CSV table of C-alpha atoms and ligand atoms in Angstrom, one decimal:
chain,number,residue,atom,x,y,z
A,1,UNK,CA,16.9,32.8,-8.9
A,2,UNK,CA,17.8,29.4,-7.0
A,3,UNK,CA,14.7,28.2,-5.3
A,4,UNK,CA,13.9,25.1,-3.0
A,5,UNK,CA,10.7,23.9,-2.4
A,6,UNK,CA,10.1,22.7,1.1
A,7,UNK,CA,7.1,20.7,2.7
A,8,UNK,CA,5.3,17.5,3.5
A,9,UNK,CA,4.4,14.7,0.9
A,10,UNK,CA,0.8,16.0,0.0
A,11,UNK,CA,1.8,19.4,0.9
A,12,UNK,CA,1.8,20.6,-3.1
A,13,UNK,CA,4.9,20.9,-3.7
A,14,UNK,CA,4.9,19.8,-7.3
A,15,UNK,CA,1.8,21.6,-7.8
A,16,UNK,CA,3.5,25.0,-7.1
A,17,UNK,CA,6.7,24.4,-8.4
A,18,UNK,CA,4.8,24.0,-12.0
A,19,UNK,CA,3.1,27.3,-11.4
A,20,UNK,CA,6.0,29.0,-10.6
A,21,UNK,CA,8.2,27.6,-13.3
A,22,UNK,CA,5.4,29.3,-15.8
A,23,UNK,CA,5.7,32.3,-13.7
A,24,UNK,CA,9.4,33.1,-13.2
A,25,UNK,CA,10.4,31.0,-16.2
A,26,UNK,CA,12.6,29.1,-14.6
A,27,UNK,CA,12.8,24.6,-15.2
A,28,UNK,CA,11.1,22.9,-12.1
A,29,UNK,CA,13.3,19.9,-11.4
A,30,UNK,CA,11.3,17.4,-9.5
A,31,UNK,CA,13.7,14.5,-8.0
A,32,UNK,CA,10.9,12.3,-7.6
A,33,UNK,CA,9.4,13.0,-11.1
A,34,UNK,CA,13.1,12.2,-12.4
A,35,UNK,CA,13.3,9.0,-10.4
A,36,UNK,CA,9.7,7.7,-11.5
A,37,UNK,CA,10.5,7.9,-15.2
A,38,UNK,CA,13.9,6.3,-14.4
A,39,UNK,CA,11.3,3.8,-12.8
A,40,UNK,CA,9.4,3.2,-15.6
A,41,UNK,CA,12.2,3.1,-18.4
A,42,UNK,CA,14.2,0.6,-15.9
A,43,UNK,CA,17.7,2.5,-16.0
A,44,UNK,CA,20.1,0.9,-13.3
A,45,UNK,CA,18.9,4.0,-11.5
A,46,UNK,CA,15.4,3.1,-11.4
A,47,UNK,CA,16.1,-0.1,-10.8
A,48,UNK,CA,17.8,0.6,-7.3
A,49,UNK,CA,15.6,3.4,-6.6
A,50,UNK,CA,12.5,1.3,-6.8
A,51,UNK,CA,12.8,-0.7,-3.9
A,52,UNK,CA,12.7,2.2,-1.7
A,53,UNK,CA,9.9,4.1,-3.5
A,54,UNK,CA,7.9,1.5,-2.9
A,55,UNK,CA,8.7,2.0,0.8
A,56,UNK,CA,8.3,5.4,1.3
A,57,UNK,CA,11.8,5.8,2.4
A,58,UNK,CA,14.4,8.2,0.8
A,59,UNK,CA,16.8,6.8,-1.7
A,60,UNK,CA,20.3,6.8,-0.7
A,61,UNK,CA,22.0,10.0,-1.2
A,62,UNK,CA,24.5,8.9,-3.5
A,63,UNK,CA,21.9,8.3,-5.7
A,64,UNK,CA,20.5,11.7,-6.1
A,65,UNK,CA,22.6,14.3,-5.0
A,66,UNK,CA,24.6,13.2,-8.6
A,67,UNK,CA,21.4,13.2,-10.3
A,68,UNK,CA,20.8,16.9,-9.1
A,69,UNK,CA,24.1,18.1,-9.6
A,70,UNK,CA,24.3,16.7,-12.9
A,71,UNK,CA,20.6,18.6,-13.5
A,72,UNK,CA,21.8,21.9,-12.5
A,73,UNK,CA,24.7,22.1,-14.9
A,74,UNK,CA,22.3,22.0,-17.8
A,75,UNK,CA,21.8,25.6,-19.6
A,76,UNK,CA,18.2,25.9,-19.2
A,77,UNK,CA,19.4,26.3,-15.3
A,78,UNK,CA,21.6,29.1,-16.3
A,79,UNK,CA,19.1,31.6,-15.4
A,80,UNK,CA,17.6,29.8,-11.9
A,81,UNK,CA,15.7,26.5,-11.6
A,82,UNK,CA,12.9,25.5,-8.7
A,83,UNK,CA,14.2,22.0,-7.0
A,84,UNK,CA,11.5,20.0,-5.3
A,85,UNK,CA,11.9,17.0,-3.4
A,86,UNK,CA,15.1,17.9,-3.0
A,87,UNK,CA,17.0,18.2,-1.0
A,88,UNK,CA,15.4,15.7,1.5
A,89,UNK,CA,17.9,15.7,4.1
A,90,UNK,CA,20.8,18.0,5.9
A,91,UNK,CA,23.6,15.5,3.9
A,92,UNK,CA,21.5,16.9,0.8
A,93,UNK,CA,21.7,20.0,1.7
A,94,UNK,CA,25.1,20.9,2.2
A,95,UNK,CA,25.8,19.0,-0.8
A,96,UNK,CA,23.9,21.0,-3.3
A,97,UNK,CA,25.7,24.2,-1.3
A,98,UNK,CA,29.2,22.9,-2.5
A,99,UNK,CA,27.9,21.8,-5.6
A,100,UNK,CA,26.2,25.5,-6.2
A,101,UNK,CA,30.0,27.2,-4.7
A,102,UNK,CA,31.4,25.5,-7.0
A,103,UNK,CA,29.8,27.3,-9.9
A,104,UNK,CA,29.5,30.4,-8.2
A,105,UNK,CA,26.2,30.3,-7.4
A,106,UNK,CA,23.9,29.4,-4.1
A,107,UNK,CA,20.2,29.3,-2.9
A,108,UNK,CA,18.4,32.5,-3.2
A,109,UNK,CA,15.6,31.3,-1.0
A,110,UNK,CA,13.7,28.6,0.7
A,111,UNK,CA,9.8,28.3,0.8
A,112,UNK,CA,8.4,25.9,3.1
A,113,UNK,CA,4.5,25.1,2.0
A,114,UNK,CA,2.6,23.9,5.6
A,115,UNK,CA,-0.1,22.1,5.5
A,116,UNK,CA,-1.9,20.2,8.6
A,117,UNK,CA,-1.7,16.2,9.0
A,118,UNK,CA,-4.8,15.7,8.3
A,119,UNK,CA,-5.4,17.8,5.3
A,120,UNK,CA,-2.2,16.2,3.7
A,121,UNK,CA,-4.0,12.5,4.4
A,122,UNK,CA,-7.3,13.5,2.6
A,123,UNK,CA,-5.2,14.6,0.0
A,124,UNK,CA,-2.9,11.7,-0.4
A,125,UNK,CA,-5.4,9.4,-0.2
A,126,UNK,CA,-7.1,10.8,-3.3
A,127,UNK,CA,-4.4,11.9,-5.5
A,128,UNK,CA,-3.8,11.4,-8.7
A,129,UNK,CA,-1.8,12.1,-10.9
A,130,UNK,CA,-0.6,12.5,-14.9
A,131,UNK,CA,2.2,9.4,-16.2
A,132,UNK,CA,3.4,11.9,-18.4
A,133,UNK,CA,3.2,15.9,-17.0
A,134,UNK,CA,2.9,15.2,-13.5
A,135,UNK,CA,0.1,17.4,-13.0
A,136,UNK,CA,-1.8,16.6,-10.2
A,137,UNK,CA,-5.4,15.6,-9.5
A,138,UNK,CA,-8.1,14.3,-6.9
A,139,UNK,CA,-10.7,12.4,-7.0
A,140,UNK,CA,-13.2,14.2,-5.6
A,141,UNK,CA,-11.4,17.9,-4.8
A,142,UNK,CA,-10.1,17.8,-8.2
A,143,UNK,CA,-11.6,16.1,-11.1
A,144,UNK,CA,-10.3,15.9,-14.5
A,145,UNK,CA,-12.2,17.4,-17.4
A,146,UNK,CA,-12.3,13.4,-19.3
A,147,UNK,CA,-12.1,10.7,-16.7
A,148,UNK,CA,-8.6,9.4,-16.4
A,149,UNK,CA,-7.0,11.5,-18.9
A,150,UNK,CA,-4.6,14.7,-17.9
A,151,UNK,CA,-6.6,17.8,-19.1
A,152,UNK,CA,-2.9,19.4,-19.5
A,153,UNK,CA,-1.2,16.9,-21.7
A,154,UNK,CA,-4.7,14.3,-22.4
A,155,UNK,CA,-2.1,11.7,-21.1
A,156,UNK,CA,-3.3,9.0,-18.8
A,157,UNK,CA,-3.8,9.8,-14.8
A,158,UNK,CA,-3.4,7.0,-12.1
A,159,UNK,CA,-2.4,6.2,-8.5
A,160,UNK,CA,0.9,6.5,-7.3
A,161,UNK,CA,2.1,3.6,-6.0
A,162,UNK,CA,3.3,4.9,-2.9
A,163,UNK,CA,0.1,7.0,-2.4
A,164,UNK,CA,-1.5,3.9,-0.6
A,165,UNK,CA,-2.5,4.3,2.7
A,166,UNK,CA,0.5,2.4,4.9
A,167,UNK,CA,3.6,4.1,2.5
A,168,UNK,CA,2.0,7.3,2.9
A,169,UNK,CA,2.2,7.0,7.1
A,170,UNK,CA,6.0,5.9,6.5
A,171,UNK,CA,6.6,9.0,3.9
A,172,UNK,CA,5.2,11.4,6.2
A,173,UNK,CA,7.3,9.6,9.2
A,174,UNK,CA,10.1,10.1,7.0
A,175,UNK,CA,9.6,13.9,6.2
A,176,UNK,CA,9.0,15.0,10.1
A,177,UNK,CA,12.6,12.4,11.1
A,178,UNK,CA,14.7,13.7,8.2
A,179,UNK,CA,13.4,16.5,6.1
A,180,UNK,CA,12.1,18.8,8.7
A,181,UNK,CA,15.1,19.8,10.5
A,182,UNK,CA,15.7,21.6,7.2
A,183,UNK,CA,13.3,24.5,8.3
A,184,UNK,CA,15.9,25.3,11.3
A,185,UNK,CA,18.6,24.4,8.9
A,186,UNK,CA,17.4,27.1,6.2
A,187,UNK,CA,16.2,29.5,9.1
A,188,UNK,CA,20.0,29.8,10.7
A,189,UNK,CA,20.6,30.7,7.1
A,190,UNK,CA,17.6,33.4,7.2
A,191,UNK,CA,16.6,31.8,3.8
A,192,UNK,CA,13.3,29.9,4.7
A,193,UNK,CA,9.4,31.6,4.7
A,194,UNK,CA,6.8,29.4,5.4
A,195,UNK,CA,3.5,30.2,3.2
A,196,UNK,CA,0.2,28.5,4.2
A,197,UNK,CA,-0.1,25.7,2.0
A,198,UNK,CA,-4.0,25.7,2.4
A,199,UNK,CA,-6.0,27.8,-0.2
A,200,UNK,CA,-6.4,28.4,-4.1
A,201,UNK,CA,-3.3,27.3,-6.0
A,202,UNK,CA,-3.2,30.7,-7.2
A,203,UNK,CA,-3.3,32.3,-4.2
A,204,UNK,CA,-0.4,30.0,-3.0
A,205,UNK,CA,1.7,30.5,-5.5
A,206,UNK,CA,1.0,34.5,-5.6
A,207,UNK,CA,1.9,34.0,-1.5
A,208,UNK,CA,5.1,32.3,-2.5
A,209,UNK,CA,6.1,34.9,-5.6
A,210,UNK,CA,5.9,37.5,-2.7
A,211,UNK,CA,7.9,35.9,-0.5
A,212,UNK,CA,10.4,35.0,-2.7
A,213,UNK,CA,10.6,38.9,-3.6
A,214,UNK,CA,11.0,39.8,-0.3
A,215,UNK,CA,13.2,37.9,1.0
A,216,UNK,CA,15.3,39.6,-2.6
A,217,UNK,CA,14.7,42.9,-1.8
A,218,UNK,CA,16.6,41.9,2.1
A,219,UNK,CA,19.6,40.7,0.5
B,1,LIG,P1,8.1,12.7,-4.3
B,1,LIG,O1,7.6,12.6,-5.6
B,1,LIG,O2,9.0,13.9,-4.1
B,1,LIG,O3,7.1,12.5,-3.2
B,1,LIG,O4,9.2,11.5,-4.1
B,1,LIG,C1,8.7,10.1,-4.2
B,1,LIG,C2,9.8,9.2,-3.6
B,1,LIG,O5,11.0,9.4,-4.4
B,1,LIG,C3,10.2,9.5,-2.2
B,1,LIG,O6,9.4,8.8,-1.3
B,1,LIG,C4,11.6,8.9,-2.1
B,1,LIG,O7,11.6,7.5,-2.1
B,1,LIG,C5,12.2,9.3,-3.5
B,1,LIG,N1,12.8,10.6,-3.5
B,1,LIG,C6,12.4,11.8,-4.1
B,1,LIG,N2,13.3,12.8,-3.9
B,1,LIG,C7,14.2,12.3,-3.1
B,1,LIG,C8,15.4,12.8,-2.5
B,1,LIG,N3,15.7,14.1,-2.7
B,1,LIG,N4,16.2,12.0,-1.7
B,1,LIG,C9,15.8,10.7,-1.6
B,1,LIG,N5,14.8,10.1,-2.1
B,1,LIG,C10,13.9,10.9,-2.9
């Protein structure tokens, strides 16, 4: 089971795709989890990424439609894999689709998580989340068990760099200019549902694990 993950920064997109990766036992590959610890160990990657992180614009799509490709050919993707974050763009898009035909396989669905402008700010704005496991966390919807430490992995939480107030406004600029005509994009296809992103995580992820069936059972 191919799966893309689709929705605003804030929307909990990497939230989900954890839960569901438990779930359907399938590796969650997060293209901005990959870029951030290309980030931090200072790979030529990261290096070039960087600039544009701290931005809150895309990186170019050289730089990560390779990344994903490369991603997808590893065996623990043999048997489906969740993508979030990606693709970004239609140029993404069709590239993972030739990527995919290439090894016979395609996307089995698309879930789009909605959630309101406003709701994604208050989120944003408090976020944080784990260096090491990614899990997320706010800080006052949210809290950590110990202060500043992941209750997943015990590693140490902080701020995301480009969760501060002016990147965020470019980020979200960015999703409604270049990632959302990937609803219409996936809905010509008749593989996007939208789930209401607002709720318990549970209950989300439930919402998108029936969705995802569904949309099986009409192919
Ligand atoms: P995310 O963790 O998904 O919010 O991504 C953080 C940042 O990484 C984004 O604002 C982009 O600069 C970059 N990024 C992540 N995924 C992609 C992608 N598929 N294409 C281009 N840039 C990306």
């Amino acid at each position: 089971m191919n799966i893309i993950l689709l929705g605003a920064p804030g929307a909990g997109k990497g939230t989900q795709s954890k839960n569901l990766s438990e779930r359907l036992k399938i590796p969650q590959i997060s293209t901005g989890d990959i870029l951030r610890a290309n980030v931090r160990s200072k790979t030529q990657l990261g290096q070039k990424a960087k600039e544009y992180m701290d931005k809150g614009v895309l990186v170019p799509d050289e730089l990560v439609v390779n990344m994903v490709a490369d991603r997808i050919k590893d065996a623990d993707c043999a048997t489906g894999f969740i993508l979030d974050g990606f693709p970004r763009n239609i140029p993404q898009a069709k590239s993972i689709e030739t990527t995919l035909d290439g090894m016979n396989k395609k996307i089995d669905g698309v879930i789009g998580i909605v959630v309101d402008r406003k709701e994604l700010l208050r989120r944003l704005s408090g976020r944080r989340v784990c260096k090491k496991c990614g899990a997320s966390y706010h800080v006052i919807f949210n809290t950590p068990i110990n202060i500043g430490m992941c209750d997943k992995c015990g590693s140490e939480i902080y701020q995301r760099e480009d969760d501060s107030e002016e990147t965020v406004e470019a980020r979200l600029k960015v999703y409604e200019q270049e990632t959302a005509p990937l609803i219409d994009y996936y809905t010509n296809r008749d593989l996007y549902r939208a789930i209401d992103g607002i709720g318990g995580v549970d209950q989300i992820t439930n919402a998108i694990i029936e969705a995802i069936d569904k949309g099986n059972n009409n192919t």
